[in-house]
Short mmCIF file of C-alpha atoms in Angstrom, two decimals:
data_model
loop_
_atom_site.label_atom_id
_atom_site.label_comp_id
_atom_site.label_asym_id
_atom_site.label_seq_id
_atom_site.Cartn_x
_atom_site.Cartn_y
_atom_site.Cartn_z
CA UNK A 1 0.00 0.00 0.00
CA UNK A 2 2.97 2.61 0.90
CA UNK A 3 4.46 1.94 -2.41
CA UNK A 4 1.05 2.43 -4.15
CA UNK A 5 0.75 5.91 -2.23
CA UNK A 6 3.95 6.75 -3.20
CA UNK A 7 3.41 6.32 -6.97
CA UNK A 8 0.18 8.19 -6.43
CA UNK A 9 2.15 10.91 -5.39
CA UNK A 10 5.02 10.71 -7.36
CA UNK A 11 2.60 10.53 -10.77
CA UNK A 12 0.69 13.97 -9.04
CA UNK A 13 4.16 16.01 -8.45
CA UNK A 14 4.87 14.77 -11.82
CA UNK A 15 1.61 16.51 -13.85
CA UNK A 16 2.22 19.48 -11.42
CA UNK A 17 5.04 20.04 -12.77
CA UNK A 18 4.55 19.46 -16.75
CA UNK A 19 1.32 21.62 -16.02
CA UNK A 20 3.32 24.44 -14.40
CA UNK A 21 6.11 24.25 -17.37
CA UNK A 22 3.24 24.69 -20.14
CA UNK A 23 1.57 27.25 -18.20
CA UNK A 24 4.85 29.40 -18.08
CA UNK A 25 5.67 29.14 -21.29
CA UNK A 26 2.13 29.85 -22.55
CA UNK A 27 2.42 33.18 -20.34
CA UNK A 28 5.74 33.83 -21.81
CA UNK A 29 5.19 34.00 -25.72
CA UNK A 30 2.70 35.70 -28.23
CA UNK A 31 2.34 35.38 -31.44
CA UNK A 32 5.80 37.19 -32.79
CA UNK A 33 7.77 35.24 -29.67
CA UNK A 34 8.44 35.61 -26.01
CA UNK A 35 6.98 38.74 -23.93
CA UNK A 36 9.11 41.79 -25.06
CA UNK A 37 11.64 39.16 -26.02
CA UNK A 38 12.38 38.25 -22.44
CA UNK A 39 13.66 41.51 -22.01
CA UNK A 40 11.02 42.93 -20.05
CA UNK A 41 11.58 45.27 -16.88
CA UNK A 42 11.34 43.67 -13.83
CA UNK A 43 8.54 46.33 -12.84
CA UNK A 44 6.21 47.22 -15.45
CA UNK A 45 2.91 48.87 -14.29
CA UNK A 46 -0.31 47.36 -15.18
CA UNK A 47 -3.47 49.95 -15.20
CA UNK A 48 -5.06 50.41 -18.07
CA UNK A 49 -4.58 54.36 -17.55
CA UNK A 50 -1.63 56.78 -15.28
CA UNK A 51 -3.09 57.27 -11.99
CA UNK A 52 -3.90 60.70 -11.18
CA UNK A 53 -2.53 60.78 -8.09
CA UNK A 54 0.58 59.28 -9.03
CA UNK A 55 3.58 61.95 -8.51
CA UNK A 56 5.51 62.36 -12.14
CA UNK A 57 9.31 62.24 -11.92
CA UNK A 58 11.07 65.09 -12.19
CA UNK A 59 11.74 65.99 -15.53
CA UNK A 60 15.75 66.87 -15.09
CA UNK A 61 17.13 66.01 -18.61
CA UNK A 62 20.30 68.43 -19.58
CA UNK A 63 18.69 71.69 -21.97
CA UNK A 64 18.77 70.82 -25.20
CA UNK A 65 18.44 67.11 -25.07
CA UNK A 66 15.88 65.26 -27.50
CA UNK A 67 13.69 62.66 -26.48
CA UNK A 68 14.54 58.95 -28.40
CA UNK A 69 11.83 56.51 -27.79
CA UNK A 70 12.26 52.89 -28.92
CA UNK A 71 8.63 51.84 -30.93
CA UNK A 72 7.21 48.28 -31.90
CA UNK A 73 6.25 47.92 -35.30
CA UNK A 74 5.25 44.02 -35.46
CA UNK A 75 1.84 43.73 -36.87
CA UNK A 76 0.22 43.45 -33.57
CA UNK A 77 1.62 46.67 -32.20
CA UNK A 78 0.39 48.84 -35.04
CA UNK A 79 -1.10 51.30 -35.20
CA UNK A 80 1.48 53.01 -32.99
CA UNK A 81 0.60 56.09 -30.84
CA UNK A 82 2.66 59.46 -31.66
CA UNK A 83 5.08 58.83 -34.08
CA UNK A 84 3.65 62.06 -36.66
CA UNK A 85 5.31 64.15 -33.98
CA UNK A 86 8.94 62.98 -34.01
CA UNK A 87 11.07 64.55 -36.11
CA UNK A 88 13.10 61.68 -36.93
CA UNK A 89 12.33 58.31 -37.77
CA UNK A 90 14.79 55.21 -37.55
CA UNK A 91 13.53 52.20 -39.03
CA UNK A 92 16.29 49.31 -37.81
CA UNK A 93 16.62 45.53 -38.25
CA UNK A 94 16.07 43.18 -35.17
CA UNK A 95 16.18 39.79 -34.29
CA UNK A 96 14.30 37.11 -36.82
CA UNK A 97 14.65 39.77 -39.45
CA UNK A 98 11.60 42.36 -37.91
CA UNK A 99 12.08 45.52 -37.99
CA UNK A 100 11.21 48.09 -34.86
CA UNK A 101 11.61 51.69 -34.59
CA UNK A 102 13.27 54.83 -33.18
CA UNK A 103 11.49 58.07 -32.91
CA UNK A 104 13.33 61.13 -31.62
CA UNK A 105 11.10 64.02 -30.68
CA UNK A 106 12.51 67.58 -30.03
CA UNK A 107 10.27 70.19 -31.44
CA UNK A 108 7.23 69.11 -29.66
CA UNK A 109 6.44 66.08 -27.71
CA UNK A 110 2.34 63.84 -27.83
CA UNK A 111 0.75 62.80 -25.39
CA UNK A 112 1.70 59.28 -25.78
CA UNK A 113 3.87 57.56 -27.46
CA UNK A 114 3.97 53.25 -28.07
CA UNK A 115 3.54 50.65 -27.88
CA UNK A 116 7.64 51.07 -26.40
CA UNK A 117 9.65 47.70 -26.54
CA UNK A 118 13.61 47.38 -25.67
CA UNK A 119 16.73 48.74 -26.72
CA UNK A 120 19.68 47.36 -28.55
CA UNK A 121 22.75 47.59 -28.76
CA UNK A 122 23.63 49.65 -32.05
CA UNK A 123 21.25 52.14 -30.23
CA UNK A 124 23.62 53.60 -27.99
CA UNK A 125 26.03 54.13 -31.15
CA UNK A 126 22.99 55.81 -32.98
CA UNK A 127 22.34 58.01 -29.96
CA UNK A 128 25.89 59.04 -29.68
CA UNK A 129 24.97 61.95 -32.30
CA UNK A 130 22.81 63.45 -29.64
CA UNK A 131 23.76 65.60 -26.38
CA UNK A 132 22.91 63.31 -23.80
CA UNK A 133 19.29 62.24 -24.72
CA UNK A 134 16.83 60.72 -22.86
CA UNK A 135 16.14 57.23 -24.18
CA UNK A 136 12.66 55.91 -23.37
CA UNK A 137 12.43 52.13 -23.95
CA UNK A 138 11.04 48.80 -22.15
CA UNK A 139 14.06 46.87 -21.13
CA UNK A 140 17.09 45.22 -22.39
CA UNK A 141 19.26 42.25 -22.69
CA UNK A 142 20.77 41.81 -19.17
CA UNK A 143 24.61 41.41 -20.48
CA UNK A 144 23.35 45.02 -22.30
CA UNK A 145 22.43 46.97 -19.65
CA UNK A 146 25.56 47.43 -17.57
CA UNK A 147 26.65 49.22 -21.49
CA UNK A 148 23.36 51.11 -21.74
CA UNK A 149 24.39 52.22 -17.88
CA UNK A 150 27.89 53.76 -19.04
CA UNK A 151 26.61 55.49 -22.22
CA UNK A 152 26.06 59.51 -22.68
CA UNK A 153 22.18 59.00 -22.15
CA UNK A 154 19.28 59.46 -19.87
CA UNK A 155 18.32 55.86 -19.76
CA UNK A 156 14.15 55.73 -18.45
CA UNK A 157 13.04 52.12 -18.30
CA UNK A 158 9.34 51.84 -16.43
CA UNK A 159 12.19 50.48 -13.40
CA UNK A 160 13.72 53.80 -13.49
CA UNK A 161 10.45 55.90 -14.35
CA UNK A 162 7.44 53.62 -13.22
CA UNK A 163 5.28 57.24 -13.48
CA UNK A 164 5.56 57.75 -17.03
CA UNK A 165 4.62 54.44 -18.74
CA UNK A 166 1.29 52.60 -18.66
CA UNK A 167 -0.28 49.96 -20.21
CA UNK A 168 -2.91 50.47 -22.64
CA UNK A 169 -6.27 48.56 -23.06
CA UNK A 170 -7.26 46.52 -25.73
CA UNK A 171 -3.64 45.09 -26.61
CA UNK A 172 -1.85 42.05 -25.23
CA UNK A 173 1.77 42.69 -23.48
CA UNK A 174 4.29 43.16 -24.39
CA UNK A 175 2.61 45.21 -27.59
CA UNK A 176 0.43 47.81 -24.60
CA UNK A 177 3.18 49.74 -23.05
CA UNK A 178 3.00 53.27 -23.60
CA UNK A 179 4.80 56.47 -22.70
CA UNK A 180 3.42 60.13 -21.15
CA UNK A 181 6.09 62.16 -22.67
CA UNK A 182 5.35 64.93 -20.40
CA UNK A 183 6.26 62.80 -17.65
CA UNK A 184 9.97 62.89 -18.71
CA UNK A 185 10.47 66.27 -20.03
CA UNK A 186 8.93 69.36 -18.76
CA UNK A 187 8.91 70.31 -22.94
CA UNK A 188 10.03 70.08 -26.23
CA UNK A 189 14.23 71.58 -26.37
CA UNK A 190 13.11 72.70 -29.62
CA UNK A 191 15.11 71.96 -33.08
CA UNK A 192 18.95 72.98 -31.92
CA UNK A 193 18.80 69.45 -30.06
CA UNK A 194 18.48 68.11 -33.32
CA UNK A 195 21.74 67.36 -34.15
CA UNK A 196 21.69 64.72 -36.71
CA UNK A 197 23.89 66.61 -39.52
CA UNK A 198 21.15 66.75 -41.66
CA UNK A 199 20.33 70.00 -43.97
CA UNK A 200 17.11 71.29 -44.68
CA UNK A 201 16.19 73.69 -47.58
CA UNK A 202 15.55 73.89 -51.85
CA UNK A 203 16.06 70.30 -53.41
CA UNK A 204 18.89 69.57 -55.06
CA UNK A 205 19.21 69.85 -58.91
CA UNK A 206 18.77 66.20 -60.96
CA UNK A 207 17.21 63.22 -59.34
CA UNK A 208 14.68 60.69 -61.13
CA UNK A 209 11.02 60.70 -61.11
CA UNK A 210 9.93 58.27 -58.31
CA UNK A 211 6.32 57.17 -57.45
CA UNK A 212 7.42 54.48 -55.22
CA UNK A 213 9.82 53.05 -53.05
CA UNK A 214 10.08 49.73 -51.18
CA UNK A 215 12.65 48.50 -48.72
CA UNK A 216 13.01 44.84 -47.62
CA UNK A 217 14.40 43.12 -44.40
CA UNK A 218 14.33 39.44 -44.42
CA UNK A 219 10.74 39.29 -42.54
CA UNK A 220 9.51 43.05 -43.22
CA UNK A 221 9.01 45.55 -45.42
CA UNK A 222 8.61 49.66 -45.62
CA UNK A 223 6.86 50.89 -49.03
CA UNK A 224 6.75 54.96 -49.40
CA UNK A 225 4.50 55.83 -51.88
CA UNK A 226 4.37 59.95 -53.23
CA UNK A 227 1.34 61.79 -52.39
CA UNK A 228 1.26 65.05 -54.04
CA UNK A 229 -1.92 66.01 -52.10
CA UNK A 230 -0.29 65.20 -49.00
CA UNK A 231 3.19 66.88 -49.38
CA UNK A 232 4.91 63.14 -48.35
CA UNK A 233 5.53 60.11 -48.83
CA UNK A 234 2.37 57.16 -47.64
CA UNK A 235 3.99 54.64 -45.67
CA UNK A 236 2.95 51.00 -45.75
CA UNK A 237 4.38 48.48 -43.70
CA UNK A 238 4.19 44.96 -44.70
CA UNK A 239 2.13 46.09 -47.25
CA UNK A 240 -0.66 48.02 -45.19
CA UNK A 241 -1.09 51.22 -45.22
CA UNK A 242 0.36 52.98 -41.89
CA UNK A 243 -1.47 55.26 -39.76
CA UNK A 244 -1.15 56.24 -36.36
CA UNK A 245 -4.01 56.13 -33.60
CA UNK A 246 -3.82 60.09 -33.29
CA UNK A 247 -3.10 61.60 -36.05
CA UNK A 248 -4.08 59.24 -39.61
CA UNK A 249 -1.92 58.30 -42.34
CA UNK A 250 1.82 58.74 -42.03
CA UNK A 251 3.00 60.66 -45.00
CA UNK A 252 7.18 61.78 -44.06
CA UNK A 253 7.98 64.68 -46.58
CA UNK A 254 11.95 63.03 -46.66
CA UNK A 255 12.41 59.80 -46.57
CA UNK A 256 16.19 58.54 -46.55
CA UNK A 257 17.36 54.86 -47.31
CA UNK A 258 20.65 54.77 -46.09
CA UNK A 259 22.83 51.24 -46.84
CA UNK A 260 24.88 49.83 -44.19
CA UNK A 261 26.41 47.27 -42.68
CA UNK A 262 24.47 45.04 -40.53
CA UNK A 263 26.57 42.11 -38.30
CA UNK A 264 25.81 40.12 -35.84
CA UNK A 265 26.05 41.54 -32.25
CA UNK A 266 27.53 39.45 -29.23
CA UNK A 267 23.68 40.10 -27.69
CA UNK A 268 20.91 37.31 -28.36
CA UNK A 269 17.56 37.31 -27.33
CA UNK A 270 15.88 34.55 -25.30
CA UNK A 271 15.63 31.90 -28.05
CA UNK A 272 19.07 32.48 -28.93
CA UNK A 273 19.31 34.34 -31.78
CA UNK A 274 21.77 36.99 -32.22
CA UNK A 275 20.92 40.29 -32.30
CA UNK A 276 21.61 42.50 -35.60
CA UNK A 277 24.39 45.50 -35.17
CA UNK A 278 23.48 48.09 -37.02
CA UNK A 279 26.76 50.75 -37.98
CA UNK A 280 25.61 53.98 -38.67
CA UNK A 281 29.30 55.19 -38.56
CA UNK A 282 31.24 54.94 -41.71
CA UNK A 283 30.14 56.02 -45.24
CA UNK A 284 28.18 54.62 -47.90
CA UNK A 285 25.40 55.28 -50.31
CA UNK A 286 22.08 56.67 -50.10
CA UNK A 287 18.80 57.50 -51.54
CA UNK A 288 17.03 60.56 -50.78
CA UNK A 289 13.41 60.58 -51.69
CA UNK A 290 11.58 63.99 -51.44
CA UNK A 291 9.69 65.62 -53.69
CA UNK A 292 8.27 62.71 -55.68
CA UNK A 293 11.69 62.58 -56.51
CA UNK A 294 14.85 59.83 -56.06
CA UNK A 295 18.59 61.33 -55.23
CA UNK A 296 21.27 59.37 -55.08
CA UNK A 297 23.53 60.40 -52.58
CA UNK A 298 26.70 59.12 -50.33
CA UNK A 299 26.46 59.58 -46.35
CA UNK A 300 29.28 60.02 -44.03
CA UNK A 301 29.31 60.13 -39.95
CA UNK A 302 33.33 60.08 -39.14
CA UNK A 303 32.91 59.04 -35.40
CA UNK A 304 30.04 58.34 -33.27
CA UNK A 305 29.23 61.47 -31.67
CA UNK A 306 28.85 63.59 -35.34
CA UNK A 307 26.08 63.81 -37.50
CA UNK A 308 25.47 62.36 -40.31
CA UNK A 309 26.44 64.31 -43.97
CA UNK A 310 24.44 63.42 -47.08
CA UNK A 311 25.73 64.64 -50.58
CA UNK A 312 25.32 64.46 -54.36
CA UNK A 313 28.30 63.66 -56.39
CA UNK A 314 29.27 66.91 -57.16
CA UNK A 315 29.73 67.16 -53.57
CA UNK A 316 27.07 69.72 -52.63
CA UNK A 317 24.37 69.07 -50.07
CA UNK A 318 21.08 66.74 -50.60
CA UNK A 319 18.91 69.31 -48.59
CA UNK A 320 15.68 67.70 -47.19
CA UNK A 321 12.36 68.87 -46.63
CA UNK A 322 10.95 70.99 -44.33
CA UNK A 323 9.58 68.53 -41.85
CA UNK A 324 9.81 64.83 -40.41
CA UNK A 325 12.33 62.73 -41.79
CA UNK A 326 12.09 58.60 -42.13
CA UNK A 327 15.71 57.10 -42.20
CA UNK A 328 15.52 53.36 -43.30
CA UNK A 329 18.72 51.50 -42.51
CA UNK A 330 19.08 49.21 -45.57
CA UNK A 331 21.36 46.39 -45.69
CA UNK A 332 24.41 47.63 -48.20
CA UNK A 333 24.61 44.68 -50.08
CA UNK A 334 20.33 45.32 -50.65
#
């Protein structure tokens, strides 16, 4: 009889524990892979909405210091909250060949801004350009953060600045995490802090009719299509049209496809695979769309902490247009 009990017991501990493995990995993935790929702060706030009578953080960043905020742009995250109001847009390459974004805000800052998802890596040499930005963003790899820790930034996870994120209804985590802006910065620092080394003004001479332009990573794609009406370029993503929750369709008046090299970082998310290293300092060509028109054009960024220079082959300037700018980082050999 004792060994009968014991095998009754033994075969419950043993369905315990297969029933508590699926259940944690069930709670652990979504659709496009594990929550916030494992990467998620250990404190995250959960209400639907801020709390009113939660205190905001005081917003200390140095004066003149632009906002970045790292974006989701898997399907399930779209469409994203505030990205019409950044003034730059990265588009990068990410593990499983996704893509996510990078919107840097300085002349005025939403509302909200999300769904936000982790950092990277090549983010802190992208952010280099900047005086000491504030980098909003979800987590990180844990071998990444001691880096993200030394860098020239204001790093805000929700761990550093529970305040200023919430989640959002009506989405599954991680794709619900969104940012009050206003909880971070008292305001905008206003265009000086934009110091990407790009020119603004008339459009060069030359160029090539162009009615549409489409950009591939291995699992995504960004299609800018010229809208006279509109002053921009559409954007589609994946082939749907892209919009934003606050302000409609997303129509950049530059968009830039800048080719560079993209290698395999020493960072991997939770399934193992390694994370893409984006260098955005070096040279290499370009294609300036503006205009409903295509320059070609060569970019340079000597060391991390310049801008970067865009010119024709006369070496003059590629001005851009008055307005947001899109910069998609292309694989060179694409």
């Amino acid at each position: 009889m004792r060994s009968a009990a014991r095998s009754r017991r033994a075969a419950l501990t043993a369905a315990l524990v297969t029933a508590t493995a699926v259940a944690s990995l069930t709670a652990g993935c979504t659709r496009h892979g594990p929550a916030d790929d494992a990467r998620a702060p250990a404190r995250t706030p959960t209400p639907s909405a801020p709390v009113a009578s939660t205190p905001a953080p005081t917003p200390t960043p140095p004066a003149g210091s632009p906002l970045a905020v790292k974006i989701d742009n898997v399907p399930a995250a779209r469409p994203q909250t505030g990205l019409d109001a950044a003034d730059v847009v990265y588009a990068e390459q990410v593990e499983g060949g996704l893509s996510r974004l990078m919107a840097v805000y300085a002349t005025r800052l939403p509302k909200s801004v999300g769904p936000v998802r982790s950092a990277r890596e090549s983010d802190l040499e992208l952010l280099r350009q900047f005086h000491q930005p504030t980098l909003a963003y979800s987590g990180a790899q844990h071998k990444l953060l001691p880096l993200i820790g030394r860098a020239p930034l204001r790093a805000e996870s929700p761990d550093d600045a529970a305040g200023a994120y919430y989640r959002g209804a009506g989405r599954a985590a991680p794709h619900n995490l969104y940012l009050r802006p206003a909880r971070l910065l008292r305001s905008a620092p206003g265009r000086t802090a934009l110091t990407t080394g790009f020119r603004y003004g008339p459009a060069p001479s030359g160029g090539a009719s162009a009615a549409t332009r489409t950009v591939r990573f291995p699992a995504a794609r960004f299609t800018f299509t010229w809208s006279g009406r509109r002053g921009g370029w559409l954007v589609a993503m994946d082939g749907t049209p892209a919009a934003t929750t606050d302000g409609g369709p997303m129509a950049p008046p530059t968009v830039v496809v800048q080719y560079v090299r993209i290698r395999l970082s020493k960072f991997h998310d939770v399934l193992g695979n390694r994370t893409p290293y984006t260098e955005t300092v070096g040279s290499g060509r370009a294609e300036v769309l503006r205009d409903g028109r295509s320059f070609a054009a060569r970019w340079s960024r000597p060391a991390a902490a310049d801008g970067t220079r865009f010119t024709a082959a006369d070496g003059g300037p590629v001005n851009f247009a008055a307005g947001q700018v899109w910069v998609v980082f292309a694989p060179s050999g694409g």
